[in-house]
Tab-separated table of C-alpha atoms and ligand atoms in Angstrom:
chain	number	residue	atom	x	y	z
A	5	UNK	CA	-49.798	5.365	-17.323
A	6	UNK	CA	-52.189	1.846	-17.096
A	7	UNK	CA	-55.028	1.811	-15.051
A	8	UNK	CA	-56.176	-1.628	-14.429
A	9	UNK	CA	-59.425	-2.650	-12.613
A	10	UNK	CA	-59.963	-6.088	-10.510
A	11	UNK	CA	-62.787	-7.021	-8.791
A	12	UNK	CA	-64.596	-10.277	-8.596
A	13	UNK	CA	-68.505	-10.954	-8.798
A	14	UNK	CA	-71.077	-13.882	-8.465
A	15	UNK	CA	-73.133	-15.245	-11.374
A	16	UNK	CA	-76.069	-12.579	-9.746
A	17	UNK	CA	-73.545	-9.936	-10.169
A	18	UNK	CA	-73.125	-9.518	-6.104
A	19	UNK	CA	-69.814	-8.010	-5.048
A	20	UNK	CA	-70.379	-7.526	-1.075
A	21	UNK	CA	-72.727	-7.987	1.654
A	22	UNK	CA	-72.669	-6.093	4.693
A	23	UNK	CA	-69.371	-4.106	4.164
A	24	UNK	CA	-67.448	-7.429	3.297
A	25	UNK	CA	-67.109	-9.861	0.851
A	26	UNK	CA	-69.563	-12.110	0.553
A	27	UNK	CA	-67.235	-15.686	0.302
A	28	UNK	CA	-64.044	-16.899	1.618
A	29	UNK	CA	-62.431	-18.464	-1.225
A	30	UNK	CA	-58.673	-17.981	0.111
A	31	UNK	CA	-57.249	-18.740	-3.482
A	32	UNK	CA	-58.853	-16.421	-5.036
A	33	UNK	CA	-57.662	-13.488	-2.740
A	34	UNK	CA	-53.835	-15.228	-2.750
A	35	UNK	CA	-54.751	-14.654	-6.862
A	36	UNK	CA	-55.752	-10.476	-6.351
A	37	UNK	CA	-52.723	-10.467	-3.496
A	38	UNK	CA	-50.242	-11.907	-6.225
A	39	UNK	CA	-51.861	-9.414	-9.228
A	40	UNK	CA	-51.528	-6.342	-6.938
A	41	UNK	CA	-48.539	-7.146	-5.480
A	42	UNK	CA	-45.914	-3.970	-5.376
A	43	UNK	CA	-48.781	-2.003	-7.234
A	44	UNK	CA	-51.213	1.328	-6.073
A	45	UNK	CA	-54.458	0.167	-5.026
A	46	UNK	CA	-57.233	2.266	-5.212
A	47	UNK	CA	-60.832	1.950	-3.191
A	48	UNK	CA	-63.578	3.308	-2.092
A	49	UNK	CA	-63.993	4.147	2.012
A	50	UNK	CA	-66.014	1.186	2.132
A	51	UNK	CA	-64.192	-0.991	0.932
A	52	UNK	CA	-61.073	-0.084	2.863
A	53	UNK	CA	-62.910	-0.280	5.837
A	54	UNK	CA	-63.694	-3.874	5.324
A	55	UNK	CA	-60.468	-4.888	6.357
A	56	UNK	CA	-59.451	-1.736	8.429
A	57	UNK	CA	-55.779	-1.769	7.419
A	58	UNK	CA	-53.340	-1.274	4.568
A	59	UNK	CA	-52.764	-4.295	2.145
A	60	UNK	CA	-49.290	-5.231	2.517
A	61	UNK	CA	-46.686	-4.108	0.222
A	62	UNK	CA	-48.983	-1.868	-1.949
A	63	UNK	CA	-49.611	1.455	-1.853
A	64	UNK	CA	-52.930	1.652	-0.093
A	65	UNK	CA	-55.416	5.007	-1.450
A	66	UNK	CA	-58.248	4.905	0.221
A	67	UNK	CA	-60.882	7.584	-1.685
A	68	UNK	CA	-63.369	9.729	0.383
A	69	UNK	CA	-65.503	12.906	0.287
A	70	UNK	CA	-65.193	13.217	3.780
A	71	UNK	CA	-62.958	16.458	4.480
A	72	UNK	CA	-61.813	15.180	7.832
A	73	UNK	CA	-61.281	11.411	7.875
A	74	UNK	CA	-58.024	10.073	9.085
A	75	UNK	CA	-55.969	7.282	8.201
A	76	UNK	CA	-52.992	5.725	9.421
A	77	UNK	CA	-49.856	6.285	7.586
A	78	UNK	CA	-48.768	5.123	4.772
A	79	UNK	CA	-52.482	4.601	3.656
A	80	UNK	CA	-53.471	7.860	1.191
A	81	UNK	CA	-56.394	9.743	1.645
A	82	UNK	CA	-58.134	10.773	-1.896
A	83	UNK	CA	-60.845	13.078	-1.969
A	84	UNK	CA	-61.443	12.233	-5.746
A	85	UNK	CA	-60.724	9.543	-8.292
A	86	UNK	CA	-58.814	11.871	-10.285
A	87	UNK	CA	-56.547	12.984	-7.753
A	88	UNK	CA	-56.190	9.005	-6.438
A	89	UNK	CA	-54.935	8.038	-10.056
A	90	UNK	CA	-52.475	10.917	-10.011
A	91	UNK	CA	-50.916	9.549	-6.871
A	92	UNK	CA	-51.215	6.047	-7.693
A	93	UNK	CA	-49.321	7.014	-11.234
A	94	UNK	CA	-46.309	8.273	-9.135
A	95	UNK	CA	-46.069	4.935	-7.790
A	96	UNK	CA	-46.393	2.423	-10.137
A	97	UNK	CA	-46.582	1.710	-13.901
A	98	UNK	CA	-49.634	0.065	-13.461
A	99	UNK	CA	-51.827	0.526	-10.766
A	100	UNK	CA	-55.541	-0.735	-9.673
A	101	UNK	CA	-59.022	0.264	-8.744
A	102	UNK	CA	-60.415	-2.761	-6.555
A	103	UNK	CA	-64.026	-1.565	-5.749
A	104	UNK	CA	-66.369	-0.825	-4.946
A	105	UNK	CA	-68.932	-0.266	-8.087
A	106	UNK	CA	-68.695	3.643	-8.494
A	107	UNK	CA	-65.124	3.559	-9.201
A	108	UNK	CA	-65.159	0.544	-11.269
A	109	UNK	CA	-67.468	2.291	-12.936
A	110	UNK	CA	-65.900	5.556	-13.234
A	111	UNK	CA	-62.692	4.139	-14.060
A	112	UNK	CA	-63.512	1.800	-16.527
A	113	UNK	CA	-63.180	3.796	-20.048
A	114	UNK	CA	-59.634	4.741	-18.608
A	115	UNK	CA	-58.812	1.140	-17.720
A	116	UNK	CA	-56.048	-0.746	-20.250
A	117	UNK	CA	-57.010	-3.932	-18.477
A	118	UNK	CA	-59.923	-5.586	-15.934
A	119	UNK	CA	-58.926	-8.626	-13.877
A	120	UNK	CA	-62.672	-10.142	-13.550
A	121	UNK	CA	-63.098	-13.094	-11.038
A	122	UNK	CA	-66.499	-14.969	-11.324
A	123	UNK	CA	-67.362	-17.242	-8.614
A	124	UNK	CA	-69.602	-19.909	-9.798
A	125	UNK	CA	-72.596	-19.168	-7.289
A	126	UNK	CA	-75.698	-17.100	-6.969
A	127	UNK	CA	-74.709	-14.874	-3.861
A	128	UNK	CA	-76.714	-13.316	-1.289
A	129	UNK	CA	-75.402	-9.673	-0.860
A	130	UNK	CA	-76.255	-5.733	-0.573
A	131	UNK	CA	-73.749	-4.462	-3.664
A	132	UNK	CA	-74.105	-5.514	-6.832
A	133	UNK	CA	-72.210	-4.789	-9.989
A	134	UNK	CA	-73.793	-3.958	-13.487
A	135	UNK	CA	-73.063	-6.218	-16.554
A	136	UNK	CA	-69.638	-4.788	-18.005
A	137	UNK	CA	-69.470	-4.775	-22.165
A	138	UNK	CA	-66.215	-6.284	-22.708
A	139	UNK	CA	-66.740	-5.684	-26.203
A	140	UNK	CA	-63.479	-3.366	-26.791
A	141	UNK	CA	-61.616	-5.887	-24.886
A	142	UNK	CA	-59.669	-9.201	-25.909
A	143	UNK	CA	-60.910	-11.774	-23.064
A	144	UNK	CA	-58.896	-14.689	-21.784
A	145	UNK	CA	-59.320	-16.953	-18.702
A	146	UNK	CA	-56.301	-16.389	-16.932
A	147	UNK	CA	-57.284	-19.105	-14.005
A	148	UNK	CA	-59.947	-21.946	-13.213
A	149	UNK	CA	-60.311	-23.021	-9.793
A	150	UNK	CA	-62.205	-25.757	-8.623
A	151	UNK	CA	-64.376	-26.318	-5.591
A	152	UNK	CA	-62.219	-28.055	-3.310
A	153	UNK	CA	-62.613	-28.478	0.598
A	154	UNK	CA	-61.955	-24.871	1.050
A	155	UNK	CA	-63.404	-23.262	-1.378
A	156	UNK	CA	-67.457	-23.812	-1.625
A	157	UNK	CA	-67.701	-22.213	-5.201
A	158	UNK	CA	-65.565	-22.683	-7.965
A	159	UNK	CA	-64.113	-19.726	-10.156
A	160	UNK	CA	-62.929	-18.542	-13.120
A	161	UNK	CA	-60.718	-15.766	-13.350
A	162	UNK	CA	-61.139	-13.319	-16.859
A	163	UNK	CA	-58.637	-10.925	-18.393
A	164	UNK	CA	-59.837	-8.717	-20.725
A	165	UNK	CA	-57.387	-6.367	-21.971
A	166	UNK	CA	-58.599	-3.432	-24.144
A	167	UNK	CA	-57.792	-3.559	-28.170
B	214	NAP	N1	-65.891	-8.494	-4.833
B	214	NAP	C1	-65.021	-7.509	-5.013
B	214	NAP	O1	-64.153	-7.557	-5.888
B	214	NAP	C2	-65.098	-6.307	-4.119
B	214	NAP	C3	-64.173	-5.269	-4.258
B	214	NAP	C4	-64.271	-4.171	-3.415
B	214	NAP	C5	-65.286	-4.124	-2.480
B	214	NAP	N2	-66.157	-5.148	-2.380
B	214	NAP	C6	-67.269	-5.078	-1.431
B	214	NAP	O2	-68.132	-4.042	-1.891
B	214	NAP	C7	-68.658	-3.347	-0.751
B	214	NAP	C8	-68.184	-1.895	-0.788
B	214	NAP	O3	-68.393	-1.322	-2.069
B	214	NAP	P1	-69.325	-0.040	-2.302
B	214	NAP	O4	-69.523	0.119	-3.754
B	214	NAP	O5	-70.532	-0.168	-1.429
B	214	NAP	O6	-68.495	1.136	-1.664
B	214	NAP	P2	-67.031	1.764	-1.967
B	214	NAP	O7	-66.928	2.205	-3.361
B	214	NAP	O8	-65.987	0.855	-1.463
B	214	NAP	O9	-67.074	3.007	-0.999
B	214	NAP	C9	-67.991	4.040	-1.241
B	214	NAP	C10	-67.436	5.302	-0.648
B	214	NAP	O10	-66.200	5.627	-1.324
B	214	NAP	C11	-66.114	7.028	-1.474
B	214	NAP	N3	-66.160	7.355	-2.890
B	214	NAP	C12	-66.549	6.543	-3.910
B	214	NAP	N4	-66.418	7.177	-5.093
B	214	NAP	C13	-65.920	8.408	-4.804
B	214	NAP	C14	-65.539	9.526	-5.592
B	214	NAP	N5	-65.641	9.518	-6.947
B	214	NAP	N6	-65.058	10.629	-4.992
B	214	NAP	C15	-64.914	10.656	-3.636
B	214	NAP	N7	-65.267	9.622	-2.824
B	214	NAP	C16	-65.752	8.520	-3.411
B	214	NAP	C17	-67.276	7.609	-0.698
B	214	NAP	O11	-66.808	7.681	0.637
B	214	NAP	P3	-67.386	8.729	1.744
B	214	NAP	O12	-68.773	8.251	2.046
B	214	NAP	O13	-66.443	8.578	2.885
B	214	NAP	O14	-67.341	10.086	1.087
B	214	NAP	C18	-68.329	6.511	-0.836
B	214	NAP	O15	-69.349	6.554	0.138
B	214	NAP	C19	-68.167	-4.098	0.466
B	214	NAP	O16	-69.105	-5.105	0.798
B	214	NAP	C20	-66.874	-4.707	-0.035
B	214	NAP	O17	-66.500	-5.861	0.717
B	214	NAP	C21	-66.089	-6.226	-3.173
C-alpha cells in the first residue's frame, strides 16, 4: 500500500480561491494529469466539485459527510478518509490524495511520497495550506518550468519521498 499526496501551492501558501484554482498554468496540470495517470485519486467534495466530473482514466473518490449526495458513476462516494484509502488500495499500488487541506493534512503521516508544486507568485485566494516539515523526507526537484507566454508564474515541482 503507498499513499502519495500532490497538491500545488503559491509562495503565500494559497491553494484555491473561490472553489477553483487560483492560476491556469496548463503545464503544470498536464504534469499532475501525467503523475496520476491510471492511479485512485482521492478529494475532498470541494474540490471535486471544481471541475464537476471524473478525471479521466483514474479512479475518481470523491469524500463527503453528506449521507445523501450523489455522484455519477464510476466516481466513488467516501464518507471517510479511511474508507476512501481502502477503496483506492483495491485499485492501485499507489494512489493519491489531491486536496483540499484537511486531507492533505490527515493523510500526510501515512503518505510514502508528496508531489509539491510551487508556483513562483504571491496568490490571491480563500484556502491556504500550512507549511509542511519535510524533514523525514528526501526532497528533489523533479521539474522547473519557466514563465512562458502561457504560463504567468513560473514553477518548481518538489518530490519529497519519506526516509
Ligand atoms: N492547488 C491544489 O493543489 C489544489 C488541490 C485541490 C483543491 N484545490 C482547491 O482547494 C479548494 C478546495 O479545498 P478545501 O480544502 O476548501 O475543500 P475540500 O477538502 O476539497 O472539500 C472539503 C469537503 O470535503 C469533505 N471532507 C473533507 N475531509 C473529510 C473527512 N475526513 N471525512 C468526510 N468528509 C470530508 C467535506 O465534504 P461535505 O461538506 O460534503 O461533508 C468537506 O466539506 C478549491 O478552491 C480547489 O480548487 C487546490
Amino acid at each position: 500500500m503507498a499513499l502519495s499526496i500532490i497538491f500545488a501551492r503559491s509562495e503565500n501558501h494559497c491553494i484555491g480561491y473561490q472553489g477553483l484554482l487560483p492560476w491556469n498554468l496548463p503545464d503544470e496540470f498536464a504534469s499532475f494529469n501525467n503523475i496520476t495517470d491510471g492511479k485512485a485519486i482521492i478529494m475532498g467534495r470541494r474540490s471535486y466539485e471544481d471541475h464537476n466530473c471524473a478525471l479521466p482514466n483514474r479512479l475518481n473518490i470523491v469524500v463527503s459527510r453528506q449521507l445523501d449526495y450523489t455522484l455519477p458513476a464510476p466516481i466513488r462516494c467516501a464518507a471517510n478518509l479511511t474508507t476512501a484509502l481502502e477503496l483506492a488500495a483495491s485499485h492501485s499500488s499507489e494512489y493519491f490524495i489531491i486536496g483540499g487541506v484537511k486531507l492533505i493534512l490527515a493523510g500526510l503521516s501515512q503518505a510514502s511520497r508528496v508531489v509539491e508544486t510551487i508556483v513562483h507568485a504571491e496568490v490571491n485566494g480563500d484556502t491556504f495550506l500550512p507549511a509542511i516539515d519535510f524533514s523525514h523526507f528526501k526532497s528533489e526537484i523533479i521539474e522547473h518550468h519557466q514563465v512562458d507566454e502561457h504560463h504567468a508564474s513560473a514553477f518548481t515541482v518538489w518530490q519529497h519521498t519519506r526516509t
